[in-house]
């Protein structure tokens, strides 16, 4: 089978690229190792549409998030939850950023930051500042159905599930990819696998991204009426966030300290739990952590205790369930907590491009490379 582009990964970045290229008549094949799309990081995350507040130590990340915020909200308004108060607060202890620094950061980034009394939400002495902001949350399942509906209108786009590339080789001016019963060729190969990005690099012999891997837990909570229309993030340090999880009616609970259960610094994700995965997961072939029999016990006791240390008792919440996924983070980001979108073109004839991004609303960074090819961060 001959295509114009082969895309590996059916998360948001993969399906966005497929729709964009398919809409202009290109023949596109999407290969996804899971039995469906949006089964990993696109779904299992805070569901935050970033305006930039999360990154007071990285202006570049904050400004890029704010830059794309309005565009994403315009294009995908139907999957957003907007009607809630999104509160950011600076901890009075062990924080990298105090209240005045946060105000100055928001002013420099030109994003909303309205002071509110910390005593409205927090126990005495815990936070030195609290701020109403403008930030939304998206529902991955609603967004998934939109993309599937739009892609179904494009007969030139094929999505093959439960297909992981078993071999990829150059064949003149095209890549020849074998995945199960599929053998396909295309002059353009896009690696949009996120946590699996270095697996394809290893197969092709390209330099891996310098990343660490965190096995992360997103806890889903039911909440009392007082918290129902409120999202709260305490920053900048080892704190927590509890905010609406899309349009599901749940809140997600995360913690900088306890959301990551274990970390790997190897070029491909390597963890002790892989030996207990019944052969499903191994270095170079990362299984879906949320489906894995070796996923860890919940960090709910620690996360909930941390949140309750800060929140006033009337902001009640209870455990509903846990979601697990693998999160790759650039090692360089450990310095300033930046989250850049990295797009690199490793070859041009045939073209091979890899994308690594942890921000949903920076998906538009793909536009240029899909049309022209690029090498930038």
GROMACS .gro file of C-alpha atoms in nm:
model
  377
    1UNK     CA    1   0.000   0.000   0.000
    2UNK     CA    2   0.129   0.343  -0.097
    3UNK     CA    3   0.057   0.651   0.115
    4UNK     CA    4   0.171   1.013   0.130
    5UNK     CA    5   0.223   0.996   0.506
    6UNK     CA    6   0.246   0.723   0.765
    7UNK     CA    7   0.174   0.837   1.121
    8UNK     CA    8   0.263   0.623   1.420
    9UNK     CA    9   0.042   0.697   1.720
   10UNK     CA   10  -0.331   0.775   1.744
   11UNK     CA   11  -0.325   1.024   2.025
   12UNK     CA   12  -0.420   1.387   1.968
   13UNK     CA   13  -0.106   1.475   1.775
   14UNK     CA   14  -0.142   1.173   1.548
   15UNK     CA   15  -0.511   1.223   1.468
   16UNK     CA   16  -0.470   1.599   1.429
   17UNK     CA   17  -0.196   1.537   1.173
   18UNK     CA   18  -0.408   1.275   0.996
   19UNK     CA   19  -0.705   1.509   0.970
   20UNK     CA   20  -0.497   1.805   0.854
   21UNK     CA   21  -0.319   1.604   0.583
   22UNK     CA   22  -0.624   1.403   0.484
   23UNK     CA   23  -0.833   1.717   0.440
   24UNK     CA   24  -0.604   1.836   0.160
   25UNK     CA   25  -0.629   1.504  -0.022
   26UNK     CA   26  -0.320   1.324   0.105
   27UNK     CA   27  -0.334   0.949   0.154
   28UNK     CA   28  -0.263   0.884   0.520
   29UNK     CA   29  -0.211   0.570   0.727
   30UNK     CA   30  -0.223   0.587   1.108
   31UNK     CA   31  -0.076   0.293   1.300
   32UNK     CA   32  -0.178   0.256   1.666
   33UNK     CA   33  -0.054  -0.022   1.895
   34UNK     CA   34  -0.361  -0.001   2.124
   35UNK     CA   35  -0.705  -0.129   2.016
   36UNK     CA   36  -0.837   0.228   2.000
   37UNK     CA   37  -0.730   0.595   1.995
   38UNK     CA   38  -0.671   0.827   2.292
   39UNK     CA   39  -0.609   0.537   2.531
   40UNK     CA   40  -0.296   0.674   2.692
   41UNK     CA   41  -0.160   1.023   2.765
   42UNK     CA   42  -0.416   1.223   2.563
   43UNK     CA   43  -0.682   1.087   2.797
   44UNK     CA   44  -0.485   1.020   3.114
   45UNK     CA   45  -0.363   1.361   3.227
   46UNK     CA   46  -0.495   1.664   3.415
   47UNK     CA   47  -0.706   1.760   3.110
   48UNK     CA   48  -0.587   2.116   3.156
   49UNK     CA   49  -0.595   2.353   2.859
   50UNK     CA   50  -0.295   2.559   2.961
   51UNK     CA   51  -0.291   2.937   2.966
   52UNK     CA   52   0.061   2.931   3.104
   53UNK     CA   53   0.003   2.976   3.479
   54UNK     CA   54   0.168   2.646   3.557
   55UNK     CA   55   0.513   2.765   3.446
   56UNK     CA   56   0.628   3.079   3.631
   57UNK     CA   57   0.990   2.964   3.592
   58UNK     CA   58   0.964   2.912   3.216
   59UNK     CA   59   0.833   3.216   3.029
   60UNK     CA   60   0.875   3.039   2.695
   61UNK     CA   61   0.640   2.758   2.798
   62UNK     CA   62   0.391   3.001   2.951
   63UNK     CA   63   0.384   3.237   2.654
   64UNK     CA   64   0.347   2.955   2.401
   65UNK     CA   65   0.060   2.804   2.603
   66UNK     CA   66  -0.117   3.140   2.619
   67UNK     CA   67  -0.053   3.199   2.249
   68UNK     CA   68  -0.241   2.884   2.146
   69UNK     CA   69  -0.505   2.894   2.421
   70UNK     CA   70  -0.761   3.104   2.233
   71UNK     CA   71  -0.714   2.912   1.909
   72UNK     CA   72  -0.764   2.575   2.077
   73UNK     CA   73  -1.071   2.702   2.262
   74UNK     CA   74  -1.217   2.833   1.936
   75UNK     CA   75  -1.151   2.513   1.740
   76UNK     CA   76  -1.256   2.264   2.009
   77UNK     CA   77  -1.500   2.458   2.224
   78UNK     CA   78  -1.746   2.166   2.224
   79UNK     CA   79  -1.517   1.949   2.441
   80UNK     CA   80  -1.432   2.214   2.699
   81UNK     CA   81  -1.559   2.278   3.048
   82UNK     CA   82  -1.538   2.653   3.112
   83UNK     CA   83  -1.788   2.732   3.385
   84UNK     CA   84  -1.578   2.693   3.696
   85UNK     CA   85  -1.341   2.905   3.903
   86UNK     CA   86  -0.980   2.812   3.833
   87UNK     CA   87  -0.777   2.913   4.137
   88UNK     CA   88  -0.399   2.921   4.153
   89UNK     CA   89  -0.231   2.971   4.489
   90UNK     CA   90   0.125   3.008   4.607
   91UNK     CA   91   0.225   2.806   4.910
   92UNK     CA   92   0.362   2.996   5.209
   93UNK     CA   93   0.623   2.725   5.257
   94UNK     CA   94   0.873   2.543   5.030
   95UNK     CA   95   0.761   2.724   4.714
   96UNK     CA   96   0.984   2.838   4.429
   97UNK     CA   97   0.745   3.129   4.365
   98UNK     CA   98   0.577   3.362   4.614
   99UNK     CA   99   0.257   3.561   4.566
  100UNK     CA  100   0.423   3.880   4.443
  101UNK     CA  101   0.644   3.691   4.198
  102UNK     CA  102   0.337   3.513   4.062
  103UNK     CA  103   0.158   3.845   4.013
  104UNK     CA  104   0.460   3.983   3.828
  105UNK     CA  105   0.488   3.669   3.614
  106UNK     CA  106   0.122   3.691   3.510
  107UNK     CA  107   0.158   4.061   3.430
  108UNK     CA  108   0.463   3.988   3.213
  109UNK     CA  109   0.280   3.705   3.036
  110UNK     CA  110  -0.031   3.926   3.002
  111UNK     CA  111  -0.265   3.669   3.154
  112UNK     CA  112  -0.547   3.720   3.406
  113UNK     CA  113  -0.455   3.712   3.774
  114UNK     CA  114  -0.722   3.845   4.015
  115UNK     CA  115  -0.638   3.838   4.386
  116UNK     CA  116  -0.875   3.655   4.615
  117UNK     CA  117  -0.838   3.600   4.988
  118UNK     CA  118  -0.647   3.274   5.055
  119UNK     CA  119  -0.869   3.218   5.359
  120UNK     CA  120  -1.162   3.150   5.124
  121UNK     CA  121  -1.009   2.819   5.021
  122UNK     CA  122  -0.713   2.735   5.245
  123UNK     CA  123  -0.637   2.662   5.605
  124UNK     CA  124  -0.466   2.946   5.796
  125UNK     CA  125  -0.101   3.004   5.713
  126UNK     CA  126  -0.080   2.761   5.422
  127UNK     CA  127  -0.086   3.000   5.124
  128UNK     CA  128   0.046   3.355   5.090
  129UNK     CA  129  -0.162   3.430   4.780
  130UNK     CA  130  -0.462   3.303   4.583
  131UNK     CA  131  -0.573   3.413   4.238
  132UNK     CA  132  -0.870   3.366   4.008
  133UNK     CA  133  -0.747   3.285   3.658
  134UNK     CA  134  -0.883   3.194   3.315
  135UNK     CA  135  -0.814   2.832   3.230
  136UNK     CA  136  -1.032   2.545   3.108
  137UNK     CA  137  -1.040   2.169   3.104
  138UNK     CA  138  -1.107   1.943   2.805
  139UNK     CA  139  -1.286   1.611   2.778
  140UNK     CA  140  -1.069   1.363   2.587
  141UNK     CA  141  -1.356   1.126   2.508
  142UNK     CA  142  -1.563   1.402   2.349
  143UNK     CA  143  -1.260   1.519   2.153
  144UNK     CA  144  -1.188   1.163   2.041
  145UNK     CA  145  -1.537   1.117   1.902
  146UNK     CA  146  -1.503   1.442   1.710
  147UNK     CA  147  -1.182   1.330   1.541
  148UNK     CA  148  -1.320   0.986   1.460
  149UNK     CA  149  -1.629   1.142   1.305
  150UNK     CA  150  -1.424   1.386   1.097
  151UNK     CA  151  -1.174   1.122   0.985
  152UNK     CA  152  -1.458   0.889   0.885
  153UNK     CA  153  -1.546   1.150   0.620
  154UNK     CA  154  -1.202   1.109   0.461
  155UNK     CA  155  -1.175   0.784   0.263
  156UNK     CA  156  -0.809   0.865   0.197
  157UNK     CA  157  -0.728   0.823   0.570
  158UNK     CA  158  -0.687   0.475   0.717
  159UNK     CA  159  -0.648   0.402   1.087
  160UNK     CA  160  -0.517   0.058   1.182
  161UNK     CA  161  -0.545  -0.035   1.550
  162UNK     CA  162  -0.349  -0.303   1.734
  163UNK     CA  163  -0.068  -0.245   1.487
  164UNK     CA  164   0.281  -0.165   1.610
  165UNK     CA  165   0.562  -0.122   1.355
  166UNK     CA  166   0.766  -0.440   1.359
  167UNK     CA  167   1.016  -0.317   1.104
  168UNK     CA  168   1.087   0.015   0.933
  169UNK     CA  169   1.338   0.044   0.651
  170UNK     CA  170   1.434   0.277   0.371
  171UNK     CA  171   1.327   0.163   0.026
  172UNK     CA  172   1.466   0.427  -0.206
  173UNK     CA  173   1.273   0.750  -0.147
  174UNK     CA  174   1.010   0.594   0.082
  175UNK     CA  175   0.987   0.428   0.421
  176UNK     CA  176   0.862   0.070   0.415
  177UNK     CA  177   0.677  -0.012   0.735
  178UNK     CA  178   0.556  -0.356   0.838
  179UNK     CA  179   0.296  -0.383   1.115
  180UNK     CA  180   0.119  -0.716   1.146
  181UNK     CA  181  -0.064  -0.788   0.822
  182UNK     CA  182   0.011  -0.440   0.685
  183UNK     CA  183   0.306  -0.345   0.467
  184UNK     CA  184   0.294   0.020   0.369
  185UNK     CA  185   0.523   0.273   0.203
  186UNK     CA  186   0.534   0.653   0.224
  187UNK     CA  187   0.787   0.933   0.168
  188UNK     CA  188   0.696   1.085   0.507
  189UNK     CA  189   0.695   0.911   0.847
  190UNK     CA  190   0.567   1.096   1.156
  191UNK     CA  191   0.651   0.959   1.500
  192UNK     CA  192   0.370   1.081   1.729
  193UNK     CA  193   0.399   0.809   1.993
  194UNK     CA  194   0.481   1.035   2.291
  195UNK     CA  195   0.613   0.793   2.557
  196UNK     CA  196   0.715   0.553   2.279
  197UNK     CA  197   0.910   0.814   2.084
  198UNK     CA  198   1.252   0.659   2.145
  199UNK     CA  199   1.133   0.309   2.058
  200UNK     CA  200   1.103   0.409   1.692
  201UNK     CA  201   1.434   0.595   1.713
  202UNK     CA  202   1.603   0.278   1.837
  203UNK     CA  203   1.452   0.080   1.549
  204UNK     CA  204   1.585   0.329   1.295
  205UNK     CA  205   1.918   0.399   1.464
  206UNK     CA  206   1.848   0.768   1.530
  207UNK     CA  207   1.964   0.954   1.840
  208UNK     CA  208   1.708   0.924   2.120
  209UNK     CA  209   1.542   1.221   2.284
  210UNK     CA  210   1.711   1.291   2.618
  211UNK     CA  211   1.411   1.220   2.836
  212UNK     CA  212   1.318   1.060   3.165
  213UNK     CA  213   1.003   0.850   3.204
  214UNK     CA  214   0.758   0.881   3.492
  215UNK     CA  215   0.487   0.624   3.560
  216UNK     CA  216   0.211   0.861   3.669
  217UNK     CA  217  -0.123   0.829   3.844
  218UNK     CA  218  -0.421   1.057   3.791
  219UNK     CA  219  -0.676   1.009   4.070
  220UNK     CA  220  -1.043   1.072   3.991
  221UNK     CA  221  -1.254   1.211   4.275
  222UNK     CA  222  -1.613   1.288   4.352
  223UNK     CA  223  -1.641   1.627   4.520
  224UNK     CA  224  -1.874   1.813   4.753
  225UNK     CA  225  -2.091   2.097   4.622
  226UNK     CA  226  -1.846   2.361   4.745
  227UNK     CA  227  -1.569   2.221   4.522
  228UNK     CA  228  -1.788   2.117   4.229
  229UNK     CA  229  -1.739   2.436   4.029
  230UNK     CA  230  -1.385   2.507   4.145
  231UNK     CA  231  -1.038   2.397   4.041
  232UNK     CA  232  -0.743   2.456   4.274
  233UNK     CA  233  -0.372   2.438   4.203
  234UNK     CA  234  -0.113   2.510   4.473
  235UNK     CA  235   0.232   2.588   4.337
  236UNK     CA  236   0.529   2.626   4.270
  237UNK     CA  237   0.688   2.317   4.423
  238UNK     CA  238   0.589   1.983   4.581
  239UNK     CA  239   0.218   2.059   4.600
  240UNK     CA  240  -0.111   1.947   4.445
  241UNK     CA  241  -0.393   2.023   4.203
  242UNK     CA  242  -0.760   1.923   4.215
  243UNK     CA  243  -0.971   2.037   3.921
  244UNK     CA  244  -1.261   1.928   3.697
  245UNK     CA  245  -1.177   1.635   3.469
  246UNK     CA  246  -1.334   1.746   3.144
  247UNK     CA  247  -1.710   1.709   3.130
  248UNK     CA  248  -1.713   1.383   3.329
  249UNK     CA  249  -1.834   1.526   3.660
  250UNK     CA  250  -1.519   1.404   3.832
  251UNK     CA  251  -1.222   1.606   3.956
  252UNK     CA  252  -0.864   1.495   3.894
  253UNK     CA  253  -0.626   1.495   4.190
  254UNK     CA  254  -0.254   1.514   4.121
  255UNK     CA  255   0.058   1.593   4.317
  256UNK     CA  256   0.407   1.691   4.205
  257UNK     CA  257   0.549   1.453   4.466
  258UNK     CA  258   0.313   1.156   4.450
  259UNK     CA  259   0.170   1.148   4.096
  260UNK     CA  260   0.497   1.001   3.961
  261UNK     CA  261   0.535   0.656   4.116
  262UNK     CA  262   0.867   0.554   3.962
  263UNK     CA  263   1.114   0.712   3.721
  264UNK     CA  264   1.344   0.573   3.452
  265UNK     CA  265   1.638   0.763   3.304
  266UNK     CA  266   1.713   0.501   3.036
  267UNK     CA  267   1.670   0.592   2.669
  268UNK     CA  268   1.368   0.359   2.650
  269UNK     CA  269   1.140   0.314   2.951
  270UNK     CA  270   1.283   0.047   3.182
  271UNK     CA  271   1.108  -0.040   3.508
  272UNK     CA  272   1.113  -0.328   3.756
  273UNK     CA  273   0.737  -0.368   3.719
  274UNK     CA  274   0.787  -0.485   3.360
  275UNK     CA  275   0.902  -0.822   3.497
  276UNK     CA  276   0.557  -0.857   3.659
  277UNK     CA  277   0.358  -0.756   3.352
  278UNK     CA  278   0.297  -1.114   3.230
  279UNK     CA  279   0.515  -1.042   2.927
  280UNK     CA  280   0.302  -0.747   2.814
  281UNK     CA  281   0.561  -0.474   2.877
  282UNK     CA  282   0.936  -0.456   2.826
  283UNK     CA  283   1.203  -0.198   2.741
  284UNK     CA  284   1.148  -0.092   2.381
  285UNK     CA  285   0.785  -0.207   2.380
  286UNK     CA  286   0.591  -0.008   2.636
  287UNK     CA  287   0.250  -0.148   2.727
  288UNK     CA  288  -0.048   0.065   2.828
  289UNK     CA  289   0.015   0.130   3.199
  290UNK     CA  290  -0.357   0.175   3.264
  291UNK     CA  291  -0.426  -0.178   3.139
  292UNK     CA  292  -0.118  -0.341   3.292
  293UNK     CA  293  -0.153  -0.614   3.558
  294UNK     CA  294   0.161  -0.472   3.727
  295UNK     CA  295   0.038  -0.115   3.775
  296UNK     CA  296   0.115   0.017   4.124
  297UNK     CA  297  -0.111   0.063   4.423
  298UNK     CA  298  -0.275   0.405   4.439
  299UNK     CA  299  -0.099   0.698   4.606
  300UNK     CA  300  -0.441   0.822   4.726
  301UNK     CA  301  -0.350   0.818   5.098
  302UNK     CA  302  -0.054   1.053   5.044
  303UNK     CA  303  -0.218   1.274   4.781
  304UNK     CA  304  -0.539   1.321   4.975
  305UNK     CA  305  -0.351   1.395   5.296
  306UNK     CA  306  -0.148   1.666   5.120
  307UNK     CA  307  -0.457   1.828   4.969
  308UNK     CA  308  -0.645   1.823   5.300
  309UNK     CA  309  -0.350   1.984   5.474
  310UNK     CA  310  -0.413   2.291   5.257
  311UNK     CA  311  -0.788   2.290   5.178
  312UNK     CA  312  -1.051   2.404   5.424
  313UNK     CA  313  -1.270   2.110   5.540
  314UNK     CA  314  -1.576   2.227   5.347
  315UNK     CA  315  -1.395   2.157   5.020
  316UNK     CA  316  -1.452   1.784   5.046
  317UNK     CA  317  -1.356   1.511   4.800
  318UNK     CA  318  -1.354   1.130   4.790
  319UNK     CA  319  -1.171   0.862   4.592
  320UNK     CA  320  -1.344   0.732   4.278
  321UNK     CA  321  -1.066   0.562   4.083
  322UNK     CA  322  -0.717   0.583   3.935
  323UNK     CA  323  -0.575   0.617   3.586
  324UNK     CA  324  -0.211   0.539   3.502
  325UNK     CA  325   0.007   0.646   3.210
  326UNK     CA  326   0.370   0.698   3.117
  327UNK     CA  327   0.495   1.055   3.095
  328UNK     CA  328   0.820   1.143   2.916
  329UNK     CA  329   0.992   1.464   3.029
  330UNK     CA  330   1.299   1.623   2.875
  331UNK     CA  331   1.586   1.594   3.121
  332UNK     CA  332   1.675   1.958   3.056
  333UNK     CA  333   1.331   2.057   3.187
  334UNK     CA  334   1.427   1.954   3.539
  335UNK     CA  335   1.610   2.286   3.569
  336UNK     CA  336   1.324   2.531   3.506
  337UNK     CA  337   1.015   2.304   3.480
  338UNK     CA  338   0.974   2.399   3.112
  339UNK     CA  339   0.759   2.187   2.881
  340UNK     CA  340   0.860   2.277   2.525
  341UNK     CA  341   0.709   2.117   2.218
  342UNK     CA  342   0.998   1.950   2.040
  343UNK     CA  343   0.969   1.867   1.671
  344UNK     CA  344   1.274   1.725   1.496
  345UNK     CA  345   1.325   1.616   1.139
  346UNK     CA  346   1.591   1.346   1.118
  347UNK     CA  347   1.574   1.274   0.747
  348UNK     CA  348   1.430   1.443   0.440
  349UNK     CA  349   1.432   1.190   0.154
  350UNK     CA  350   1.236   1.007   0.279
  351UNK     CA  351   1.126   1.237   0.563
  352UNK     CA  352   1.126   1.121   0.923
  353UNK     CA  353   0.988   1.357   1.189
  354UNK     CA  354   0.940   1.304   1.563
  355UNK     CA  355   0.724   1.516   1.793
  356UNK     CA  356   0.734   1.527   2.172
  357UNK     CA  357   0.490   1.752   2.356
  358UNK     CA  358   0.305   1.736   2.685
  359UNK     CA  359   0.067   2.023   2.608
  360UNK     CA  360  -0.253   1.961   2.418
  361UNK     CA  361  -0.301   2.316   2.291
  362UNK     CA  362   0.045   2.333   2.132
  363UNK     CA  363  -0.063   2.073   1.876
  364UNK     CA  364  -0.061   2.355   1.620
  365UNK     CA  365   0.318   2.344   1.621
  366UNK     CA  366   0.275   2.050   1.383
  367UNK     CA  367   0.131   2.268   1.107
  368UNK     CA  368   0.458   2.390   0.964
  369UNK     CA  369   0.639   2.058   0.965
  370UNK     CA  370   0.345   1.874   0.808
  371UNK     CA  371   0.353   2.116   0.519
  372UNK     CA  372   0.719   2.198   0.482
  373UNK     CA  373   0.938   1.996   0.718
  374UNK     CA  374   1.133   2.157   0.998
  375UNK     CA  375   1.390   2.115   1.272
  376UNK     CA  376   1.313   2.332   1.568
  377UNK     CA  377   1.229   2.343   1.937
   0.00000   0.00000   0.00000
